[in-house]
Structures are given as C-alpha cells and as structure tokens.
PDB file of C-alpha atoms in Angstrom:
ATOM      1  CA  ASP A   1      17.954 -11.214  -3.726  1.00 61.00           C
ATOM      2  CA  ALA A   2      14.936 -12.604  -1.569  1.00 72.00           C
ATOM      3  CA  GLY A   3      11.903 -11.727  -1.924  1.00 92.00           C
ATOM      4  CA  VAL A   4       8.967 -11.694   1.683  1.00 96.00           C
ATOM      5  CA  THR A   5       8.560 -14.738   2.416  1.00 96.00           C
ATOM      6  CA  GLN A   6       5.110 -15.389   4.451  1.00 97.00           C
ATOM      7  CA  SER A   7       4.830 -19.626   6.229  1.00 97.00           C
ATOM      8  CA  PRO A   8       2.718 -21.141   6.445  1.00 97.00           C
ATOM      9  CA  THR A   9       1.194 -20.652   2.906  1.00 96.00           C
ATOM     10  CA  HIS A  10      -2.413 -22.639   3.684  1.00 96.00           C
ATOM     11  CA  LEU A  11      -4.246 -22.640   7.603  1.00 96.00           C
ATOM     12  CA  ILE A  12      -6.726 -24.609   9.249  1.00 98.00           C
ATOM     13  CA  LYS A  13      -8.164 -24.104  12.145  1.00 97.00           C
ATOM     14  CA  THR A  14     -11.917 -24.094  14.105  1.00 97.00           C
ATOM     15  CA  ARG A  15     -13.546 -20.980  15.779  1.00 97.00           C
ATOM     16  CA  GLY A  16     -12.606 -20.211  19.471  1.00 97.00           C
ATOM     17  CA  GLN A  17      -8.708 -21.156  18.140  1.00 98.00           C
ATOM     18  CA  GLN A  18      -5.569 -19.262  18.133  1.00 98.00           C
ATOM     19  CA  VAL A  19      -2.607 -18.820  15.019  1.00 98.00           C
ATOM     20  CA  THR A  20       0.665 -17.151  14.825  1.00 98.00           C
ATOM     21  CA  LEU A  21       1.562 -16.397  11.066  1.00 98.00           C
ATOM     22  CA  ARG A  22       4.730 -15.498   9.927  1.00 98.00           C
ATOM     23  CA  CYS A  23       6.670 -13.580   7.247  1.00 98.00           C
ATOM     24  CA  SER A  24      10.472 -12.721   6.857  1.00 97.00           C
ATOM     25  CA  PRO A  25      11.174  -9.115   5.332  1.00 96.00           C
ATOM     26  CA  LYS A  26      12.710  -8.687   1.837  1.00 94.00           C
ATOM     27  CA  SER A  27      16.269  -8.034   2.261  1.00 93.00           C
ATOM     28  CA  GLY A  28      17.454  -4.897   3.480  1.00 91.00           C
ATOM     29  CA  HIS A  29      13.996  -3.970   4.608  1.00 93.00           C
ATOM     30  CA  ASP A  30      12.759  -3.541   8.008  1.00 93.00           C
ATOM     31  CA  THR A  31       9.487  -2.631   8.646  1.00 93.00           C
ATOM     32  CA  VAL A  32       6.541  -5.491   8.044  1.00 95.00           C
ATOM     33  CA  SER A  33       2.615  -4.700   7.516  1.00 94.00           C
ATOM     34  CA  TRP A  34      -0.047  -6.874   7.927  1.00 97.00           C
ATOM     35  CA  TYR A  35      -3.333  -6.686   5.476  1.00 96.00           C
ATOM     36  CA  GLN A  36      -6.028  -8.733   5.368  1.00 97.00           C
ATOM     37  CA  GLN A  37      -8.084  -9.154   2.567  1.00 95.00           C
ATOM     38  CA  ALA A  38     -11.324 -11.584   2.572  1.00 93.00           C
ATOM     39  CA  LEU A  39     -12.677 -12.299  -1.057  1.00 90.00           C
ATOM     40  CA  GLY A  40     -13.862  -9.804  -3.812  1.00 88.00           C
ATOM     41  CA  GLN A  41     -12.137  -7.089  -1.362  1.00 91.00           C
ATOM     42  CA  GLY A  42      -9.023  -5.318  -1.362  1.00 91.00           C
ATOM     43  CA  PRO A  43      -6.354  -5.834   1.184  1.00 93.00           C
ATOM     44  CA  GLN A  44      -6.969  -4.473   4.703  1.00 94.00           C
ATOM     45  CA  PHE A  45      -4.404  -2.785   7.139  1.00 93.00           C
ATOM     46  CA  ILE A  46      -4.006  -4.357  10.308  1.00 96.00           C
ATOM     47  CA  PHE A  47      -0.900  -3.564  11.942  1.00 95.00           C
ATOM     48  CA  GLN A  48       2.827  -2.080  10.797  1.00 93.00           C
ATOM     49  CA  TYR A  49       6.349  -2.467  12.479  1.00 94.00           C
ATOM     50  CA  TYR A  50       9.201  -0.484  12.047  1.00 92.00           C
ATOM     51  CA  GLU A  51      11.677  -0.857  15.141  1.00 91.00           C
ATOM     52  CA  GLU A  52       9.642  -3.809  17.263  1.00 94.00           C
ATOM     53  CA  GLU A  53       6.962  -1.235  17.888  1.00 94.00           C
ATOM     54  CA  GLU A  54       3.696  -1.488  16.139  1.00 93.00           C
ATOM     55  CA  ARG A  55       3.047   2.145  14.286  1.00 90.00           C
ATOM     56  CA  GLN A  56       0.244   2.507  13.226  1.00 88.00           C
ATOM     57  CA  ARG A  57      -2.562   0.174  13.396  1.00 93.00           C
ATOM     58  CA  GLY A  58      -5.956   0.120  11.630  1.00 92.00           C
ATOM     59  CA  ASN A  59      -9.174  -1.191  12.208  1.00 92.00           C
ATOM     60  CA  PHE A  60      -9.021  -4.281  13.739  1.00 96.00           C
ATOM     61  CA  PRO A  61     -10.015  -5.950  17.658  1.00 97.00           C
ATOM     62  CA  ASP A  62      -7.342  -6.991  20.438  1.00 96.00           C
ATOM     63  CA  ARG A  63      -7.907  -9.944  18.981  1.00 97.00           C
ATOM     64  CA  PHE A  64      -5.498  -9.007  16.702  1.00 98.00           C
ATOM     65  CA  SER A  65      -1.755  -8.713  18.087  1.00 97.00           C
ATOM     66  CA  GLY A  66       2.062  -9.162  16.394  1.00 97.00           C
ATOM     67  CA  HIS A  67       5.765  -8.888  17.209  1.00 97.00           C
ATOM     68  CA  GLN A  68       8.595  -8.970  15.439  1.00 97.00           C
ATOM     69  CA  PHE A  69      11.849  -9.469  16.177  1.00 97.00           C
ATOM     70  CA  PRO A  70      15.434  -7.463  15.936  1.00 96.00           C
ATOM     71  CA  ASN A  71      15.659  -9.595  12.721  1.00 95.00           C
ATOM     72  CA  TYR A  72      13.255  -7.805  11.235  1.00 96.00           C
ATOM     73  CA  SER A  73      10.786 -10.690  10.792  1.00 97.00           C
ATOM     74  CA  SER A  74       7.527 -10.530  11.765  1.00 98.00           C
ATOM     75  CA  GLU A  75       4.841 -12.742  13.392  1.00 98.00           C
ATOM     76  CA  LEU A  76       0.671 -12.160  13.600  1.00 98.00           C
ATOM     77  CA  ASN A  77      -1.100 -13.846  16.112  1.00 98.00           C
ATOM     78  CA  VAL A  78      -4.960 -13.892  15.865  1.00 98.00           C
ATOM     79  CA  ASN A  79      -6.993 -15.208  19.171  1.00 97.00           C
ATOM     80  CA  ALA A  80     -10.637 -16.479  19.403  1.00 97.00           C
ATOM     81  CA  LEU A  81     -10.601 -17.286  15.729  1.00 98.00           C
ATOM     82  CA  LEU A  82     -13.939 -16.748  14.353  1.00 97.00           C
ATOM     83  CA  LEU A  83     -15.571 -17.687  11.032  1.00 97.00           C
ATOM     84  CA  GLY A  84     -14.865 -13.825   9.570  1.00 96.00           C
ATOM     85  CA  ASP A  85     -11.575 -14.913  10.046  1.00 98.00           C
ATOM     86  CA  SER A  86     -11.181 -16.155   7.055  1.00 97.00           C
ATOM     87  CA  ALA A  87      -9.345 -15.430   4.709  1.00 97.00           C
ATOM     88  CA  LEU A  88      -6.156 -14.024   3.002  1.00 96.00           C
ATOM     89  CA  TYR A  89      -3.634 -12.737   5.127  1.00 98.00           C
ATOM     90  CA  LEU A  90      -1.102 -10.967   3.415  1.00 97.00           C
ATOM     91  CA  CYS A  91       2.414  -9.384   4.916  1.00 97.00           C
ATOM     92  CA  ALA A  92       4.323  -6.381   2.940  1.00 95.00           C
ATOM     93  CA  SER A  93       8.075  -5.123   3.770  1.00 94.00           C
ATOM     94  CA  SER A  94       9.350  -1.497   2.955  1.00 90.00           C
ATOM     95  CA  MET A  95      12.148   1.068   4.891  1.00 86.00           C
ATOM     96  CA  GLY A  96      11.871   3.043   7.292  1.00 80.00           C
ATOM     97  CA  GLY A  97       8.623   3.108   7.902  1.00 70.00           C
ATOM     98  CA  ASP A  98       7.936   3.623   4.473  1.00 69.00           C
ATOM     99  CA  GLN A  99       4.494   2.930   4.027  1.00 65.00           C
ATOM    100  CA  GLU A 100       3.686   3.730  -0.160  1.00 65.00           C
ATOM    101  CA  THR A 101       6.276   1.162  -1.384  1.00 78.00           C
ATOM    102  CA  GLN A 102       5.324  -2.029  -0.538  1.00 87.00           C
ATOM    103  CA  TYR A 103       6.258  -5.206  -1.125  1.00 91.00           C
ATOM    104  CA  PHE A 104       3.841  -8.140   0.074  1.00 94.00           C
ATOM    105  CA  GLY A 105       4.311 -11.694  -0.352  1.00 95.00           C
ATOM    106  CA  PRO A 106       2.477 -14.118  -1.356  1.00 94.00           C
ATOM    107  CA  GLY A 107      -0.081 -14.554   1.470  1.00 96.00           C
ATOM    108  CA  THR A 108      -1.384 -17.248   4.465  1.00 97.00           C
ATOM    109  CA  ARG A 109      -4.590 -18.313   3.136  1.00 96.00           C
ATOM    110  CA  LEU A 110      -6.511 -19.066   6.570  1.00 97.00           C
ATOM    111  CA  LEU A 111      -9.499 -20.967   7.148  1.00 97.00           C
ATOM    112  CA  VAL A 112     -11.519 -21.114  10.401  1.00 97.00           C
ATOM    113  CA  LEU A 113     -14.244 -23.841  10.873  1.00 96.00           C
TER     114      LEU A 113
ATOM    115  CA  LEU B   1      -7.542  10.763   4.199  1.00 56.00           C
ATOM    116  CA  ALA B   2      -7.838  10.973   0.474  1.00 62.00           C
ATOM    117  CA  LYS B   3     -10.887   8.619  -0.831  1.00 84.00           C
ATOM    118  CA  THR B   4     -10.366   7.120  -3.771  1.00 91.00           C
ATOM    119  CA  THR B   5     -13.005   5.750  -6.877  1.00 93.00           C
ATOM    120  CA  GLN B   6     -11.709   2.964  -9.699  1.00 95.00           C
ATOM    121  CA  PRO B   7     -13.496   1.810 -11.972  1.00 96.00           C
ATOM    122  CA  ILE B   8     -15.284  -1.440 -10.699  1.00 95.00           C
ATOM    123  CA  SER B   9     -14.027  -3.918 -14.254  1.00 96.00           C
ATOM    124  CA  MET B  10     -12.728  -3.103 -17.986  1.00 97.00           C
ATOM    125  CA  ASP B  11     -12.378  -5.201 -20.266  1.00 97.00           C
ATOM    126  CA  SER B  12      -9.410  -5.242 -22.960  1.00 97.00           C
ATOM    127  CA  TYR B  13      -7.829  -7.572 -26.129  1.00 97.00           C
ATOM    128  CA  GLU B  14      -4.393  -8.488 -26.211  1.00 97.00           C
ATOM    129  CA  GLY B  15      -2.283  -5.784 -27.909  1.00 96.00           C
ATOM    130  CA  GLN B  16      -4.732  -2.901 -27.457  1.00 97.00           C
ATOM    131  CA  GLU B  17      -3.504   0.241 -24.777  1.00 97.00           C
ATOM    132  CA  VAL B  18      -5.844   0.718 -21.173  1.00 98.00           C
ATOM    133  CA  ASN B  19      -6.298   3.712 -19.448  1.00 98.00           C
ATOM    134  CA  ILE B  20      -7.379   2.975 -15.679  1.00 97.00           C
ATOM    135  CA  THR B  21      -8.592   6.108 -14.123  1.00 96.00           C
ATOM    136  CA  CYS B  22      -9.071   6.820 -10.547  1.00 95.00           C
ATOM    137  CA  SER B  23     -10.712   9.697  -8.907  1.00 95.00           C
ATOM    138  CA  HIS B  24      -9.107  11.479  -6.499  1.00 92.00           C
ATOM    139  CA  ASN B  25     -11.145  14.582  -5.232  1.00 92.00           C
ATOM    140  CA  ASN B  26      -9.848  15.953  -2.074  1.00 89.00           C
ATOM    141  CA  ILE B  27      -5.849  14.576  -2.864  1.00 90.00           C
ATOM    142  CA  ALA B  28      -3.615  16.565   0.012  1.00 89.00           C
ATOM    143  CA  THR B  29      -1.070  18.435  -1.251  1.00 90.00           C
ATOM    144  CA  ASN B  30       1.789  15.874   0.464  1.00 87.00           C
ATOM    145  CA  ASP B  31       0.037  12.900  -1.176  1.00 89.00           C
ATOM    146  CA  TYR B  32       1.751  10.811  -3.207  1.00 90.00           C
ATOM    147  CA  ILE B  33      -0.268   8.333  -6.133  1.00 92.00           C
ATOM    148  CA  THR B  34       0.266   4.830  -6.481  1.00 92.00           C
ATOM    149  CA  TRP B  35      -0.700   1.582  -7.834  1.00 95.00           C
ATOM    150  CA  TYR B  36      -0.365  -1.973  -7.237  1.00 95.00           C
ATOM    151  CA  GLN B  37      -1.839  -4.483  -8.861  1.00 96.00           C
ATOM    152  CA  GLN B  38      -3.013  -8.290  -7.860  1.00 96.00           C
ATOM    153  CA  PHE B  39      -3.774 -11.551  -9.644  1.00 94.00           C
ATOM    154  CA  PRO B  40      -5.063 -14.504  -7.443  1.00 88.00           C
ATOM    155  CA  SER B  41      -3.690 -16.128  -4.983  1.00 83.00           C
ATOM    156  CA  GLN B  42      -0.469 -13.890  -4.598  1.00 89.00           C
ATOM    157  CA  GLY B  43       0.120 -10.406  -2.721  1.00 92.00           C
ATOM    158  CA  PRO B  44       0.015  -6.615  -4.473  1.00 93.00           C
ATOM    159  CA  ARG B  45       2.991  -6.150  -6.458  1.00 93.00           C
ATOM    160  CA  PHE B  46       3.670  -2.145  -6.238  1.00 91.00           C
ATOM    161  CA  ILE B  47       3.265  -1.138 -10.525  1.00 94.00           C
ATOM    162  CA  ILE B  48       4.308   2.390 -10.511  1.00 94.00           C
ATOM    163  CA  GLN B  49       4.675   5.501  -8.105  1.00 93.00           C
ATOM    164  CA  GLY B  50       4.166   9.469  -9.270  1.00 93.00           C
ATOM    165  CA  TYR B  51       2.874  13.070  -7.363  1.00 93.00           C
ATOM    166  CA  LYS B  52       2.610  14.926 -10.942  1.00 91.00           C
ATOM    167  CA  THR B  53       2.728  15.681 -14.712  1.00 90.00           C
ATOM    168  CA  LYS B  54       3.983  12.267 -16.522  1.00 94.00           C
ATOM    169  CA  VAL B  55       5.656   8.899 -14.892  1.00 94.00           C
ATOM    170  CA  THR B  56       6.947   6.108 -16.892  1.00 94.00           C
ATOM    171  CA  ASN B  57       8.862   2.782 -16.102  1.00 94.00           C
ATOM    172  CA  GLU B  58       9.149  -0.694 -17.894  1.00 92.00           C
ATOM    173  CA  VAL B  59       5.880  -1.505 -16.662  1.00 91.00           C
ATOM    174  CA  ALA B  60       3.472   1.659 -17.162  1.00 96.00           C
ATOM    175  CA  SER B  61       2.723   5.139 -17.448  1.00 97.00           C
ATOM    176  CA  LEU B  62       0.971   7.331 -14.887  1.00 97.00           C
ATOM    177  CA  PHE B  63      -0.657  10.882 -15.714  1.00 97.00           C
ATOM    178  CA  ILE B  64      -1.671  12.871 -13.395  1.00 97.00           C
ATOM    179  CA  PRO B  65      -3.211  16.669 -14.389  1.00 96.00           C
ATOM    180  CA  ALA B  66      -3.224  19.987 -12.953  1.00 95.00           C
ATOM    181  CA  ASP B  67      -4.628  19.574 -10.774  1.00 95.00           C
ATOM    182  CA  ARG B  68      -4.100  16.445  -9.607  1.00 95.00           C
ATOM    183  CA  LYS B  69      -8.229  15.061  -8.875  1.00 95.00           C
ATOM    184  CA  SER B  70      -7.200  12.306 -10.744  1.00 95.00           C
ATOM    185  CA  SER B  71      -4.873   9.803 -12.486  1.00 96.00           C
ATOM    186  CA  THR B  72      -4.549   7.363 -15.070  1.00 97.00           C
ATOM    187  CA  LEU B  73      -2.558   4.163 -15.026  1.00 97.00           C
ATOM    188  CA  SER B  74      -1.492   3.411 -18.969  1.00 98.00           C
ATOM    189  CA  LEU B  75      -0.780  -0.208 -19.775  1.00 97.00           C
ATOM    190  CA  PRO B  76       0.518  -0.101 -23.459  1.00 94.00           C
ATOM    191  CA  ARG B  77      -0.378  -3.149 -25.314  1.00 93.00           C
ATOM    192  CA  VAL B  78      -1.692  -5.147 -23.041  1.00 96.00           C
ATOM    193  CA  SER B  79      -1.306  -9.010 -23.152  1.00 96.00           C
ATOM    194  CA  LEU B  80      -3.350 -11.984 -21.414  1.00 96.00           C
ATOM    195  CA  SER B  81      -0.883 -12.113 -18.328  1.00 95.00           C
ATOM    196  CA  ASP B  82      -1.664  -8.694 -17.521  1.00 96.00           C
ATOM    197  CA  THR B  83      -5.592  -9.447 -16.142  1.00 97.00           C
ATOM    198  CA  ALA B  84      -5.575  -8.457 -13.732  1.00 97.00           C
ATOM    199  CA  VAL B  85      -6.706  -6.441 -10.790  1.00 97.00           C
ATOM    200  CA  TYR B  86      -5.743  -2.917 -10.380  1.00 97.00           C
ATOM    201  CA  TYR B  87      -5.397  -0.611  -7.397  1.00 96.00           C
ATOM    202  CA  CYS B  88      -5.152   2.921  -6.382  1.00 94.00           C
ATOM    203  CA  LEU B  89      -3.420   4.539  -3.651  1.00 91.00           C
ATOM    204  CA  VAL B  90      -3.135   7.334  -1.921  1.00 90.00           C
ATOM    205  CA  GLY B  91      -1.005   8.798   0.528  1.00 84.00           C
ATOM    206  CA  ASP B  92       2.009  11.468   2.053  1.00 78.00           C
ATOM    207  CA  ARG B  93       4.355   8.707   2.746  1.00 69.00           C
ATOM    208  CA  GLY B  94       4.544   9.520   6.225  1.00 65.00           C
ATOM    209  CA  GLY B  95       4.595   7.811   9.153  1.00 59.00           C
ATOM    210  CA  SER B  96       1.381   8.478   9.792  1.00 67.00           C
ATOM    211  CA  TYR B  97      -0.885   7.347   6.414  1.00 72.00           C
ATOM    212  CA  ILE B  98      -2.512   3.617   6.606  1.00 79.00           C
ATOM    213  CA  PRO B  99      -2.965   2.116   3.129  1.00 82.00           C
ATOM    214  CA  THR B 100      -6.294   1.758   2.344  1.00 84.00           C
ATOM    215  CA  PHE B 101      -7.127  -0.444  -1.160  1.00 87.00           C
ATOM    216  CA  GLY B 102     -10.810  -0.183  -2.254  1.00 85.00           C
ATOM    217  CA  ARG B 103     -11.926  -3.239  -4.217  1.00 87.00           C
ATOM    218  CA  GLY B 104      -9.795  -1.532  -7.206  1.00 94.00           C
ATOM    219  CA  THR B 105     -10.235  -3.001 -10.897  1.00 97.00           C
ATOM    220  CA  SER B 106     -10.429  -5.800 -11.928  1.00 97.00           C
ATOM    221  CA  LEU B 107      -9.440  -6.071 -15.873  1.00 97.00           C
ATOM    222  CA  ILE B 108      -9.714  -8.407 -17.889  1.00 97.00           C
ATOM    223  CA  VAL B 109      -7.510  -9.004 -21.143  1.00 97.00           C
ATOM    224  CA  HIS B 110      -9.478 -10.790 -24.176  1.00 97.00           C
ATOM    225  CA  PRO B 111      -7.542 -12.663 -26.878  1.00 95.00           C
TER     226      PRO B 111
END
C-alpha cells in the first residue's frame, strides 16, 4: 500500500523564479492538502483539493496555486519566488474532504536564493 | 476556531511514561482532538484522535476530561525513538475546517 509520495525531495531556486511541486496521495485517498513548514514552526495550511477543486484556502497569497488531476494527484505552483518561501512543503492526503485524519508525505525542501 | 496551548518542550528518560497536555478552552461541541507526531525532515504522522473520555491504540492513549477543555496524550514507556515534536489539533472534521498546527511540543527522550 503506497503512502503519500512527493517530488522532488529537494529543490533550489532563485528569487523571481517559479516552482512546481508534485504529490501522489495514499492509495484510496481522494483529497490532497498542501502545507508550508518553516524551520522551527508547525505546518501552515495552504489549501485543499477535493474533486479537482480548491475547497479550502489558508492565508497565502495568489502566488500560491494548485491543481488536482483526475487520478487525485496534485501540484503546488509558486510564482515569483521570495526568499521567505524557503521551507518544507508538505502534502497530506485523506478521504472525502476529511481534514482531521491526514497522511503526510515526506515533503519537498525548497531553498530560494 | 479553537486555539490550543501546549508546552514548548519536555524532557524524559527511556522507559518512563510521558504525558503531554494540551489546553483548548474554547473547544466547540462538534470538535475532535487529534494528535500528530513529527520527526525532523519528515511529515507529521497521525497518532490518535478522540472526542471524549479515553481513547487507546497501540501507540498512545488520549485522556479527555468531561469539560473537554484540555486533553492529555500519554506515551507509555518511551524510547529514544519517541524523540519528536507532538502537535495537538482541534477541529470539527467538516469541510470548512482548516487544520491549525501550533509550534507543538518538542519531546526529548534521554538514555
């Protein structure tokens, strides 16, 4: 039973660039949420995708966008990267829009120079 | 949105029982309490969830008093591998719920 997978594991970008991160949910899950975790902080909710639509959104600017595909996998796009976007980006999957019991992937470590 | 308060850090020794308490004074009627564990450079891992009284699984126990204004995660006989950050979340499991992780409790288990 495959868990949540994310790619790439690490990424280095420069300010102003754009980045796309990818996530495949746990087998049987149809809901994907994305989080940003800065060093020493808890994960901060970016948004949730369910039925290929953004259902919930946290306090993040429009530079952060996403997509969910028919196979439930998801992408997180960040435009016009800032130094402050350097963080661990986590993907979590669940079933039926559930937000309480989520299974997290290992994350993508993004460094913006 | 129910706000949670946890100790920033705790220390323990191998073989001891560890209790981490989370305060959530304005918990709503439909809210559940969920605990996650996170190791460095990994995503959080679901540990346990409860609504009231006591819940136990193979990893931990969760004690919730009648007023539900706090909850205690109990880890029996901790080992070095239990060194991690533990997060308490409160929410109604509904579609409008946005999971809010605080800074969590950093537990260090010493030999």
